[in-house]
Tab-separated table of N, CA and C in Angstrom:
chain	number	residue	atom	x	y	z
A	27	MET	N	0.948	-1.183	-0.068
A	27	MET	CA	0.093	0.110	-0.141
A	27	MET	C	0.912	1.329	-0.005
A	28	ARG	N	0.507	2.221	-0.664
A	28	ARG	CA	1.022	3.642	-0.673
A	28	ARG	C	0.123	4.528	-0.013
A	29	PRO	N	0.862	5.540	0.718
A	29	PRO	CA	2.214	5.423	1.238
A	29	PRO	C	2.270	4.358	2.416
A	30	SER	N	3.742	3.883	2.104
A	30	SER	CA	3.920	2.766	3.186
A	30	SER	C	3.819	3.509	4.631
A	31	VAL	N	3.942	2.322	5.619
A	31	VAL	CA	3.873	2.959	7.078
A	31	VAL	C	5.292	3.547	7.277
A	32	LYS	N	6.139	3.125	6.653
A	32	LYS	CA	7.445	3.930	7.057
A	32	LYS	C	7.447	5.216	6.227
A	33	GLU	N	6.882	5.358	5.134
A	33	GLU	CA	6.787	6.677	4.401
A	33	GLU	C	5.822	7.669	5.416
A	34	ILE	N	4.697	6.990	5.867
A	34	ILE	CA	3.889	8.042	6.847
A	34	ILE	C	4.650	8.354	8.153
A	35	ILE	N	5.554	7.466	8.588
A	35	ILE	CA	6.355	8.072	9.894
A	35	ILE	C	7.344	8.865	9.514
A	36	ASP	N	7.932	8.583	8.545
A	36	ASP	CA	9.036	9.587	7.982
A	36	ASP	C	8.632	11.008	7.571
A	37	GLY	N	7.261	11.078	6.883
A	37	GLY	CA	6.440	12.233	6.767
A	37	GLY	C	6.136	13.046	7.900
A	38	MET	N	5.679	12.287	8.810
A	38	MET	CA	5.341	12.916	10.078
A	38	MET	C	6.576	13.706	10.680
A	39	SER	N	7.611	12.857	10.786
A	39	SER	CA	8.885	13.328	11.241
A	39	SER	C	9.373	14.570	10.593
A	40	TRP	N	9.129	14.519	9.042
A	40	TRP	CA	9.639	15.700	8.368
A	40	TRP	C	8.870	17.000	8.794
A	41	VAL	N	7.491	16.862	8.934
A	41	VAL	CA	6.703	17.811	9.327
A	41	VAL	C	7.080	18.378	10.628
A	42	LEU	N	7.377	17.752	11.654
A	42	LEU	CA	7.790	18.243	12.842
A	42	LEU	C	9.148	18.758	12.695
A	43	ASP	N	9.928	18.327	11.864
A	43	ASP	CA	11.141	19.011	11.890
A	43	ASP	C	11.066	20.421	11.053
A	44	THR	N	10.249	20.326	9.978
A	44	THR	CA	10.269	21.374	9.194
A	44	THR	C	9.137	22.597	9.431
A	45	ARG	N	8.098	22.102	10.030
A	45	ARG	CA	6.958	22.896	10.261
A	45	ARG	C	6.873	23.521	11.755
A	46	VAL	N	7.017	22.458	12.563
A	46	VAL	CA	6.645	22.711	14.098
A	46	VAL	C	8.082	23.196	14.791
A	47	ALA	N	9.153	22.254	14.704
A	47	ALA	CA	10.398	22.814	15.502
A	47	ALA	C	10.840	24.040	15.428
A	48	PRO	N	10.592	24.695	14.215
A	48	PRO	CA	11.121	26.230	14.067
A	48	PRO	C	10.374	27.231	15.070
A	49	HIS	N	9.207	26.609	15.348
A	49	HIS	CA	8.067	27.471	16.281
A	49	HIS	C	8.050	26.977	17.695
A	50	VAL	N	8.816	26.152	18.171
A	50	VAL	CA	8.947	25.674	19.536
A	50	VAL	C	9.901	26.583	20.096
A	51	THR	N	9.510	27.253	21.200
A	51	THR	CA	10.268	28.090	22.065
A	51	THR	C	10.310	27.786	23.621
A	52	GLN	N	9.496	27.001	24.072
A	52	GLN	CA	9.878	26.548	25.223
A	52	GLN	C	10.687	25.048	25.365
A	53	LYS	N	11.380	25.254	26.414
A	53	LYS	CA	12.244	24.081	26.780
A	53	LYS	C	11.424	22.848	26.790
A	54	TRP	N	10.406	22.671	27.684
A	54	TRP	CA	9.730	21.403	27.734
A	54	TRP	C	9.293	20.925	26.651
A	55	ALA	N	8.579	21.859	25.746
A	55	ALA	CA	7.902	21.641	24.416
A	55	ALA	C	9.142	21.168	23.521
A	56	ALA	N	10.320	21.531	23.469
A	56	ALA	CA	11.448	20.980	22.639
A	56	ALA	C	11.718	19.727	23.296
A	57	SER	N	11.514	19.423	24.486
A	57	SER	CA	11.990	18.331	25.047
A	57	SER	C	11.026	17.153	24.506
A	58	TYR	N	9.841	17.388	24.642
A	58	TYR	CA	8.747	16.565	24.146
A	58	TYR	C	9.001	16.296	22.673
A	59	LEU	N	9.180	17.508	21.877
A	59	LEU	CA	9.370	17.138	20.469
A	59	LEU	C	10.469	16.357	20.238
A	60	ARG	N	11.659	16.494	20.960
A	60	ARG	CA	12.752	15.414	20.522
A	60	ARG	C	12.513	14.059	21.279
A	61	SER	N	11.544	13.859	21.953
A	61	SER	CA	11.001	12.453	22.524
A	61	SER	C	10.405	11.909	21.451
A	62	ILE	N	9.413	12.871	20.940
A	62	ILE	CA	8.483	12.303	19.853
A	62	ILE	C	9.362	12.151	18.457
A	63	LYS	N	10.256	12.735	18.275
A	63	LYS	CA	11.116	12.603	16.987
A	63	LYS	C	11.997	11.182	17.078
A	64	GLY	N	12.308	11.070	18.440
A	64	GLY	CA	13.221	9.633	18.757
A	64	GLY	C	12.207	8.865	18.556
A	65	LEU	N	11.170	8.529	18.974
A	65	LEU	CA	9.881	7.503	18.861
A	65	LEU	C	9.691	7.198	17.408
A	66	LEU	N	9.584	8.279	16.675
A	66	LEU	CA	9.225	8.252	15.302
A	66	LEU	C	10.418	7.602	14.495
A	67	LEU	N	11.671	8.003	14.935
A	67	LEU	CA	12.817	7.421	14.208
A	67	LEU	C	12.955	5.770	14.667
A	68	HIS	N	12.599	5.490	15.805
A	68	HIS	CA	12.679	4.311	16.258
A	68	HIS	C	11.651	3.387	15.440
A	69	LEU	N	10.139	3.820	15.258
A	69	LEU	CA	9.055	3.110	14.567
A	69	LEU	C	9.538	3.079	13.132
A	70	SER	N	10.391	4.205	12.506
A	70	SER	CA	10.692	4.162	11.071
A	70	SER	C	11.413	3.102	10.846
A	71	GLU	N	12.356	2.738	11.838
A	71	GLU	CA	13.532	1.556	11.619
A	71	GLU	C	12.680	0.192	11.789
A	72	ARG	N	11.920	0.363	13.017
A	72	ARG	CA	11.136	-0.809	13.595
A	72	ARG	C	10.299	-1.529	12.474
A	73	VAL	N	9.419	-0.710	11.870
A	73	VAL	CA	8.579	-1.159	10.899
A	73	VAL	C	8.898	-2.083	9.873
A	74	GLU	N	9.833	-1.995	9.388
A	74	GLU	CA	10.377	-2.755	8.225
A	74	GLU	C	11.376	-3.720	8.834
A	75	LYS	N	11.841	-3.539	10.014
A	75	LYS	CA	12.975	-4.718	10.523
A	75	LYS	C	12.365	-5.688	11.522
A	76	GLU	N	11.315	-5.056	12.041
A	76	GLU	CA	10.836	-6.157	13.416
A	76	GLU	C	10.449	-7.652	13.086
A	77	GLY	N	9.707	-7.897	11.931
A	77	GLY	CA	9.317	-9.147	11.554
A	77	GLY	C	10.457	-9.998	11.528
A	78	GLU	N	11.483	-9.434	10.622
A	78	GLU	CA	12.657	-10.343	10.300
A	78	GLU	C	13.434	-10.522	11.607
A	79	LEU	N	13.562	-9.645	12.216
A	79	LEU	CA	14.649	-9.813	13.519
A	79	LEU	C	13.710	-10.697	14.522
A	80	LEU	N	12.428	-10.716	14.696
A	80	LEU	CA	11.702	-11.613	15.594
A	80	LEU	C	11.815	-13.038	14.931
A	81	PHE	N	11.599	-13.094	13.787
A	81	PHE	CA	11.789	-14.420	13.084
A	81	PHE	C	13.068	-15.196	13.271
A	82	ASN	N	13.990	-14.389	12.952
A	82	ASN	CA	15.404	-14.864	13.119
A	82	ASN	C	15.786	-15.241	14.599
A	83	ASP	N	15.299	-14.349	15.537
A	83	ASP	CA	15.495	-14.256	16.939
A	83	ASP	C	14.911	-15.624	17.492
A	84	ASN	N	13.582	-15.872	16.839
A	84	ASN	CA	12.981	-17.196	17.492
A	84	ASN	C	13.649	-18.306	16.851
A	85	GLN	N	14.363	-18.440	15.937
A	85	GLN	CA	15.033	-19.553	15.430
A	85	GLN	C	16.132	-19.596	16.354
A	86	VAL	N	16.919	-18.707	16.586
A	86	VAL	CA	18.353	-18.744	17.525
A	86	VAL	C	17.736	-18.918	18.794
A	87	VAL	N	16.829	-18.588	19.357
A	87	VAL	CA	16.397	-18.623	20.886
A	87	VAL	C	15.994	-20.084	21.057
A	88	ARG	N	15.409	-20.644	20.153
A	88	ARG	CA	14.799	-22.015	20.104
A	88	ARG	C	15.861	-22.947	20.099
A	89	GLU	N	16.913	-22.869	19.369
A	89	GLU	CA	18.172	-23.747	19.285
A	89	GLU	C	19.025	-23.475	20.779
A	90	LEU	N	18.883	-22.230	21.227
A	90	LEU	CA	19.627	-22.180	22.547
A	90	LEU	C	18.720	-22.887	23.666
A	91	LEU	N	17.581	-22.705	23.677
A	91	LEU	CA	16.690	-23.249	24.706
A	91	LEU	C	16.767	-25.116	24.519
A	92	LYS	N	16.744	-25.523	23.287
A	92	LYS	CA	16.754	-26.766	23.188
A	92	LYS	C	18.183	-27.532	23.897
A	93	ARG	N	19.287	-26.679	23.548
A	93	ARG	CA	20.616	-26.992	24.164
A	93	ARG	C	20.428	-27.003	25.601
A	94	GLN	N	20.014	-25.864	26.264
A	94	GLN	CA	19.806	-25.671	27.672
A	94	GLN	C	18.877	-26.864	28.288
A	95	LEU	N	17.951	-27.144	27.563
A	95	LEU	CA	16.961	-28.110	27.927
A	95	LEU	C	17.674	-29.509	28.052
A	96	GLU	N	18.580	-29.908	27.059
A	96	GLU	CA	19.237	-31.213	27.372
A	96	GLU	C	20.167	-31.156	28.520
A	97	ARG	N	20.727	-29.867	28.904
A	97	ARG	CA	21.598	-29.747	30.226
A	97	ARG	C	20.844	-30.078	31.450
A	98	ILE	N	19.646	-29.465	31.375
A	98	ILE	CA	18.833	-29.604	32.677
A	98	ILE	C	17.731	-30.609	32.811
A	99	VAL	N	17.523	-31.423	31.722
A	99	VAL	CA	16.606	-32.439	31.643
A	99	VAL	C	16.654	-33.544	32.830
A	100	ASP	N	17.845	-33.794	33.420
A	100	ASP	CA	18.111	-35.145	34.155
A	100	ASP	C	18.036	-34.345	35.558
A	101	SER	N	17.992	-33.049	35.900
A	101	SER	CA	18.061	-32.596	37.167
A	101	SER	C	16.640	-32.888	37.856
A	102	ASP	N	16.752	-33.256	39.274
A	102	ASP	CA	15.437	-33.394	40.074
A	102	ASP	C	15.175	-32.137	40.968
A	103	ASP	N	15.885	-31.285	40.827
A	103	ASP	CA	15.817	-30.031	41.600
A	103	ASP	C	14.313	-29.392	41.092
A	104	GLU	N	13.424	-29.135	41.702
A	104	GLU	CA	12.017	-28.494	41.377
A	104	GLU	C	12.114	-27.316	40.526
A	105	VAL	N	13.070	-26.418	40.790
A	105	VAL	CA	13.279	-25.288	39.950
A	105	VAL	C	13.665	-25.649	38.519
A	106	TRP	N	14.758	-26.748	38.184
A	106	TRP	CA	15.066	-27.091	36.937
A	106	TRP	C	14.067	-28.035	36.291
A	107	VAL	N	13.316	-28.634	36.887
A	107	VAL	CA	12.125	-29.632	36.459
A	107	VAL	C	11.088	-28.784	36.009
A	108	ASN	N	10.920	-27.584	36.729
A	108	ASN	CA	9.606	-26.767	36.016
A	108	ASN	C	10.109	-25.981	35.034
A	109	LEU	N	11.338	-25.522	34.994
A	109	LEU	CA	11.835	-24.825	33.938
A	109	LEU	C	11.965	-25.792	32.547
A	110	GLY	N	12.362	-26.987	33.020
A	110	GLY	CA	12.563	-27.866	31.867
A	110	GLY	C	11.159	-28.013	31.059
A	111	ARG	N	10.197	-28.293	32.147
A	111	ARG	CA	8.664	-28.492	31.447
A	111	ARG	C	8.280	-27.448	30.784
A	112	GLU	N	8.534	-26.171	31.216
A	112	GLU	CA	8.113	-24.853	30.547
A	112	GLU	C	8.789	-24.787	29.277
A	113	THR	N	9.986	-25.114	29.186
A	113	THR	CA	10.806	-24.971	27.963
A	113	THR	C	10.219	-26.183	27.048
A	114	GLU	N	10.260	-27.180	27.419
A	114	GLU	CA	9.519	-28.289	26.473
A	114	GLU	C	8.216	-27.902	25.800
A	115	GLU	N	7.308	-27.297	26.702
A	115	GLU	CA	6.095	-26.994	26.230
A	115	GLU	C	5.993	-25.905	25.139
A	116	ALA	N	6.969	-24.907	25.436
A	116	ALA	CA	6.920	-23.811	24.400
A	116	ALA	C	7.665	-24.221	23.166
A	117	LEU	N	8.601	-25.275	23.304
A	117	LEU	CA	9.248	-25.593	22.187
A	117	LEU	C	8.517	-26.573	21.173
A	118	GLN	N	7.613	-27.302	21.974
A	118	GLN	CA	6.639	-28.146	21.214
A	118	GLN	C	5.396	-27.328	20.818
A	119	LYS	N	5.138	-26.178	21.172
A	119	LYS	CA	3.796	-25.570	20.735
A	119	LYS	C	3.931	-25.086	19.203
A	120	GLN	N	2.620	-25.289	18.666
A	120	GLN	CA	2.696	-24.794	17.375
A	120	GLN	C	2.082	-23.494	17.589
A	121	TRP	N	2.950	-22.521	17.098
A	121	TRP	CA	2.555	-21.156	17.627
A	121	TRP	C	1.753	-20.415	16.498
A	122	ARG	N	1.449	-21.087	15.277
A	122	ARG	CA	0.552	-20.737	14.164
A	122	ARG	C	0.326	-21.862	13.201
A	123	LYS	N	-0.684	-21.936	12.562
A	123	LYS	CA	-0.741	-22.992	11.675
A	123	LYS	C	0.348	-22.792	10.197
A	124	PRO	N	0.830	-23.878	9.970
A	124	PRO	CA	1.948	-23.556	8.867
A	124	PRO	C	1.520	-22.669	7.669
A	125	GLU	N	0.154	-22.722	7.182
A	125	GLU	CA	-0.020	-21.895	6.002
A	125	GLU	C	-0.439	-20.705	6.229
A	126	VAL	N	-0.321	-20.251	7.494
A	126	VAL	CA	-0.830	-19.006	7.962
A	126	VAL	C	0.472	-17.818	7.698
A	127	TYR	N	0.001	-16.970	7.290
A	127	TYR	CA	1.059	-15.625	7.448
A	127	TYR	C	1.591	-15.264	8.643
A	128	LEU	N	3.008	-15.171	8.569
A	128	LEU	CA	3.754	-14.800	10.047
A	128	LEU	C	3.454	-13.427	10.049
A	129	THR	N	2.539	-13.206	11.081
A	129	THR	CA	2.407	-11.777	11.467
A	129	THR	C	3.219	-11.306	12.747
A	130	VAL	N	3.644	-10.129	12.690
A	130	VAL	CA	4.591	-9.645	14.013
A	130	VAL	C	4.015	-9.851	15.114
A	131	ALA	N	2.761	-9.991	15.028
A	131	ALA	CA	1.982	-10.103	16.376
A	131	ALA	C	2.265	-11.697	17.005
A	132	SER	N	2.075	-12.474	15.864
A	132	SER	CA	2.282	-13.987	16.048
A	132	SER	C	3.832	-14.269	16.603
A	133	LEU	N	4.658	-13.678	15.816
A	133	LEU	CA	6.220	-13.748	16.108
A	133	LEU	C	6.407	-13.087	17.363
A	134	GLU	N	5.937	-11.922	17.772
A	134	GLU	CA	6.086	-11.347	19.057
A	134	GLU	C	5.609	-12.412	20.246
A	135	GLU	N	4.417	-13.099	19.945
A	135	GLU	CA	3.769	-13.944	21.045
A	135	GLU	C	4.805	-15.042	21.317
A	136	GLU	N	5.402	-15.570	20.223
A	136	GLU	CA	6.294	-16.667	20.456
A	136	GLU	C	7.579	-15.946	21.216
A	137	ASN	N	8.110	-14.761	20.667
A	137	ASN	CA	9.325	-14.416	21.167
A	137	ASN	C	9.180	-14.025	22.614
A	138	LEU	N	8.111	-13.537	23.018
A	138	LEU	CA	8.125	-13.063	24.587
A	138	LEU	C	7.922	-14.381	25.284
A	139	CYS	N	7.390	-15.531	24.848
A	139	CYS	CA	7.391	-16.482	25.601
A	139	CYS	C	8.886	-17.060	25.817
A	140	TYR	N	9.578	-17.041	24.741
A	140	TYR	CA	10.792	-17.628	24.775
A	140	TYR	C	11.778	-16.630	25.783
A	141	ARG	N	11.523	-15.347	25.697
A	141	ARG	CA	12.262	-14.451	26.489
A	141	ARG	C	12.078	-14.719	28.047
A	142	ARG	N	10.815	-14.895	28.334
A	142	ARG	CA	10.482	-15.161	29.791
A	142	ARG	C	11.012	-16.333	29.954
A	143	ILE	N	11.330	-17.400	29.362
A	143	ILE	CA	11.968	-18.691	29.731
A	143	ILE	C	13.481	-18.118	29.966
A	144	VAL	N	14.049	-17.474	29.066
A	144	VAL	CA	15.454	-17.102	29.136
A	144	VAL	C	15.514	-16.484	30.320
A	145	ASP	N	14.553	-15.481	30.766
A	145	ASP	CA	14.702	-14.695	31.938
A	145	ASP	C	14.719	-15.818	33.116
A	146	SER	N	13.953	-16.643	33.240
A	146	SER	CA	13.660	-17.671	34.292
A	146	SER	C	14.992	-18.464	34.161
A	147	LEU	N	15.753	-18.725	32.850
A	147	LEU	CA	17.040	-19.437	33.009
A	147	LEU	C	17.906	-18.786	33.634
A	148	ILE	N	18.078	-17.487	33.316
A	148	ILE	CA	19.208	-16.692	34.040
A	148	ILE	C	18.956	-16.629	35.538
A	149	LYS	N	17.744	-16.678	35.948
A	149	LYS	CA	17.525	-16.420	37.627
A	149	LYS	C	17.858	-17.754	37.877
A	150	ALA	N	17.704	-18.654	37.331
A	150	ALA	CA	17.759	-20.178	37.865
A	150	ALA	C	19.257	-20.573	37.966
A	151	VAL	N	20.039	-20.097	36.900
A	151	VAL	CA	21.254	-20.342	36.980
A	151	VAL	C	22.030	-19.554	38.234
A	152	HIS	N	21.558	-18.314	38.563
A	152	HIS	CA	21.944	-17.590	39.691
A	152	HIS	C	21.692	-18.167	41.009
A	153	GLU	N	20.429	-18.706	41.147
A	153	GLU	CA	19.685	-18.850	42.402
A	153	GLU	C	19.947	-20.485	42.578
A	154	ASN	N	20.098	-21.418	41.623
A	154	ASN	CA	19.980	-22.733	41.705
A	154	ASN	C	20.955	-23.553	40.986
A	155	GLY	N	22.043	-22.724	40.465
A	155	GLY	CA	23.091	-23.287	39.492
A	155	GLY	C	23.666	-24.402	40.443
A	156	SER	N	23.829	-24.353	41.432
A	156	SER	CA	24.779	-25.331	42.254
A	156	SER	C	24.093	-26.696	42.356
A	157	SER	N	22.917	-26.609	41.932
A	157	SER	CA	22.335	-28.225	42.076
A	157	SER	C	22.535	-28.910	40.820
A	158	LEU	N	23.020	-28.175	39.683
A	158	LEU	CA	23.510	-28.939	38.355
A	158	LEU	C	24.900	-29.332	38.458
A	159	PRO	N	25.098	-30.537	37.349
A	159	PRO	CA	26.653	-31.000	37.713
A	159	PRO	C	27.382	-29.793	37.336
A	160	ALA	N	28.744	-30.240	37.868
A	160	ALA	CA	29.765	-29.250	37.775
A	160	ALA	C	29.935	-28.932	35.979
A	161	GLY	N	30.138	-27.548	35.848
A	161	GLY	CA	30.482	-27.171	34.569
A	161	GLY	C	29.308	-26.866	33.654
A	162	VAL	N	28.070	-27.307	34.128
A	162	VAL	CA	26.724	-27.111	33.524
A	162	VAL	C	26.418	-25.836	33.545
A	163	THR	N	26.536	-25.083	34.670
A	163	THR	CA	25.901	-23.942	34.980
A	163	THR	C	26.680	-22.887	34.393
A	164	SER	N	28.032	-23.002	34.408
A	164	SER	CA	28.564	-22.064	33.694
A	164	SER	C	28.512	-22.098	31.975
A	165	LEU	N	28.227	-23.440	31.400
A	165	LEU	CA	27.929	-23.505	29.943
A	165	LEU	C	26.582	-22.788	29.817
A	166	ILE	N	25.615	-23.077	30.486
A	166	ILE	CA	24.323	-22.526	30.329
A	166	ILE	C	24.489	-20.869	30.434
A	167	HIS	N	25.404	-20.420	31.377
A	167	HIS	CA	25.206	-18.916	31.802
A	167	HIS	C	26.278	-18.373	30.516
A	168	GLU	N	27.293	-18.929	30.085
A	168	GLU	CA	28.123	-18.489	29.012
A	168	GLU	C	27.284	-18.375	27.671
A	169	GLU	N	26.699	-19.422	27.243
A	169	GLU	CA	25.676	-19.419	26.130
A	169	GLU	C	24.707	-18.431	26.252
A	170	THR	N	24.218	-18.252	27.134
A	170	THR	CA	22.938	-17.547	27.230
A	170	THR	C	23.500	-15.893	27.129
A	171	VAL	N	24.683	-15.455	27.818
A	171	VAL	CA	25.131	-14.301	27.670
A	171	VAL	C	25.626	-13.988	26.121
A	172	VAL	N	26.222	-14.837	25.577
A	172	VAL	CA	26.432	-14.860	23.969
A	172	VAL	C	25.328	-14.492	23.359
A	173	TYR	N	24.177	-15.252	23.598
A	173	TYR	CA	22.959	-14.871	22.955
A	173	TYR	C	22.582	-13.595	23.010
A	174	LEU	N	22.482	-13.276	24.204
A	174	LEU	CA	22.056	-11.671	24.853
A	174	LEU	C	22.663	-10.545	24.015
A	175	LYS	N	24.092	-10.951	23.849
A	175	LYS	CA	24.971	-9.943	23.573
A	175	LYS	C	24.580	-9.608	21.985
A	176	GLU	N	24.591	-11.092	21.220
A	176	GLU	CA	24.283	-11.035	19.768
A	176	GLU	C	23.030	-10.481	19.500
A	177	LYS	N	22.253	-10.410	20.550
A	177	LYS	CA	20.671	-10.022	20.336
A	177	LYS	C	20.698	-8.456	20.319
A	178	ILE	N	21.438	-7.772	21.073
A	178	ILE	CA	21.682	-6.543	21.432
A	178	ILE	C	22.281	-5.783	20.105
A	179	GLU	N	23.431	-6.552	19.611
A	179	GLU	CA	23.933	-6.083	18.627
A	179	GLU	C	23.064	-5.994	17.223
A	180	LYS	N	22.217	-7.092	17.096
A	180	LYS	CA	21.230	-7.272	16.083
A	180	LYS	C	20.191	-6.284	16.168
A	181	GLU	N	19.769	-5.565	17.333
A	181	GLU	CA	18.737	-4.741	17.255
A	181	GLU	C	19.254	-3.400	17.785
A	182	LYS	N	20.497	-3.156	17.566
A	182	LYS	CA	20.925	-1.748	18.079
A	182	LYS	C	20.501	-0.691	17.112
A	183	ASP	N	20.367	-1.011	15.928
A	183	ASP	CA	19.846	0.006	14.973
A	183	ASP	C	18.464	0.425	15.245
A	184	LEU	N	17.588	-0.241	16.018
A	184	LEU	CA	16.282	0.280	16.219
A	184	LEU	C	16.293	1.425	17.420
A	185	TYR	N	17.519	1.170	18.229
A	185	TYR	CA	17.490	2.281	19.313
A	185	TYR	C	18.524	3.321	19.293
A	186	ASP	N	19.478	2.977	18.483
A	186	ASP	CA	20.641	4.087	18.325
A	186	ASP	C	20.559	4.259	16.697
A	187	PRO	N	20.331	5.512	16.433
A	187	PRO	CA	20.512	6.827	17.267
A	187	PRO	C	19.062	7.466	17.913
A	188	ALA	N	17.834	6.550	17.829
A	188	ALA	CA	16.770	7.204	18.105
A	188	ALA	C	16.606	7.436	19.681
A	189	PHE	N	17.264	6.877	20.431
A	189	PHE	CA	17.123	7.237	21.927
A	189	PHE	C	18.599	7.313	22.462
A	190	SER	N	19.337	8.045	21.658
A	190	SER	CA	20.760	8.694	22.277
A	190	SER	C	20.591	9.998	22.041
A	191	GLY	N	21.601	10.674	22.811
A	191	GLY	CA	21.715	12.177	22.561
A	191	GLY	C	21.074	12.692	23.885
A	192	SER	N	21.035	14.074	24.029
A	192	SER	CA	20.651	14.985	25.045
A	192	SER	C	19.103	14.943	25.072
A	193	PRO	N	18.670	14.725	26.364
A	193	PRO	CA	17.289	14.603	26.623
A	193	PRO	C	16.669	15.973	26.498
A	194	TYR	N	17.265	17.227	26.755
A	194	TYR	CA	16.831	18.357	26.720
A	194	TYR	C	17.409	19.319	25.682
């Protein structure tokens, strides 16, 4: 469809820059304008990249969770048993019918579920890591940190420069 969502967002941003900003004289109004501009810049990048980022991240995090599940599956500690069950359910769930278009909303639902499990995994490593065999905790921790660092790097264009710079 024309105009595209990105074109609409970029057009709104252009209007703010050329028609509104020159007339803003109050500090708070200028601050609000910069915040809105940052959000529009973020949305302009996000609207075209979010689906692919989510799709790719879902694949990567699924593989990470499969490896971590193999490491915790034999634990009889309640925390690891529950986390293993939750991970297995998420990995086995059919998030959408195969013939259905992959919407950002469906990709996000899947991704949020995986992210909650990663959060629980990190918490369990710090609070119950000693109940796993020697070396397993550090492997889980190291792989999870690598995943998170790579995720930050892949998504940085969504946030920088949109949310960097002076707030006033």
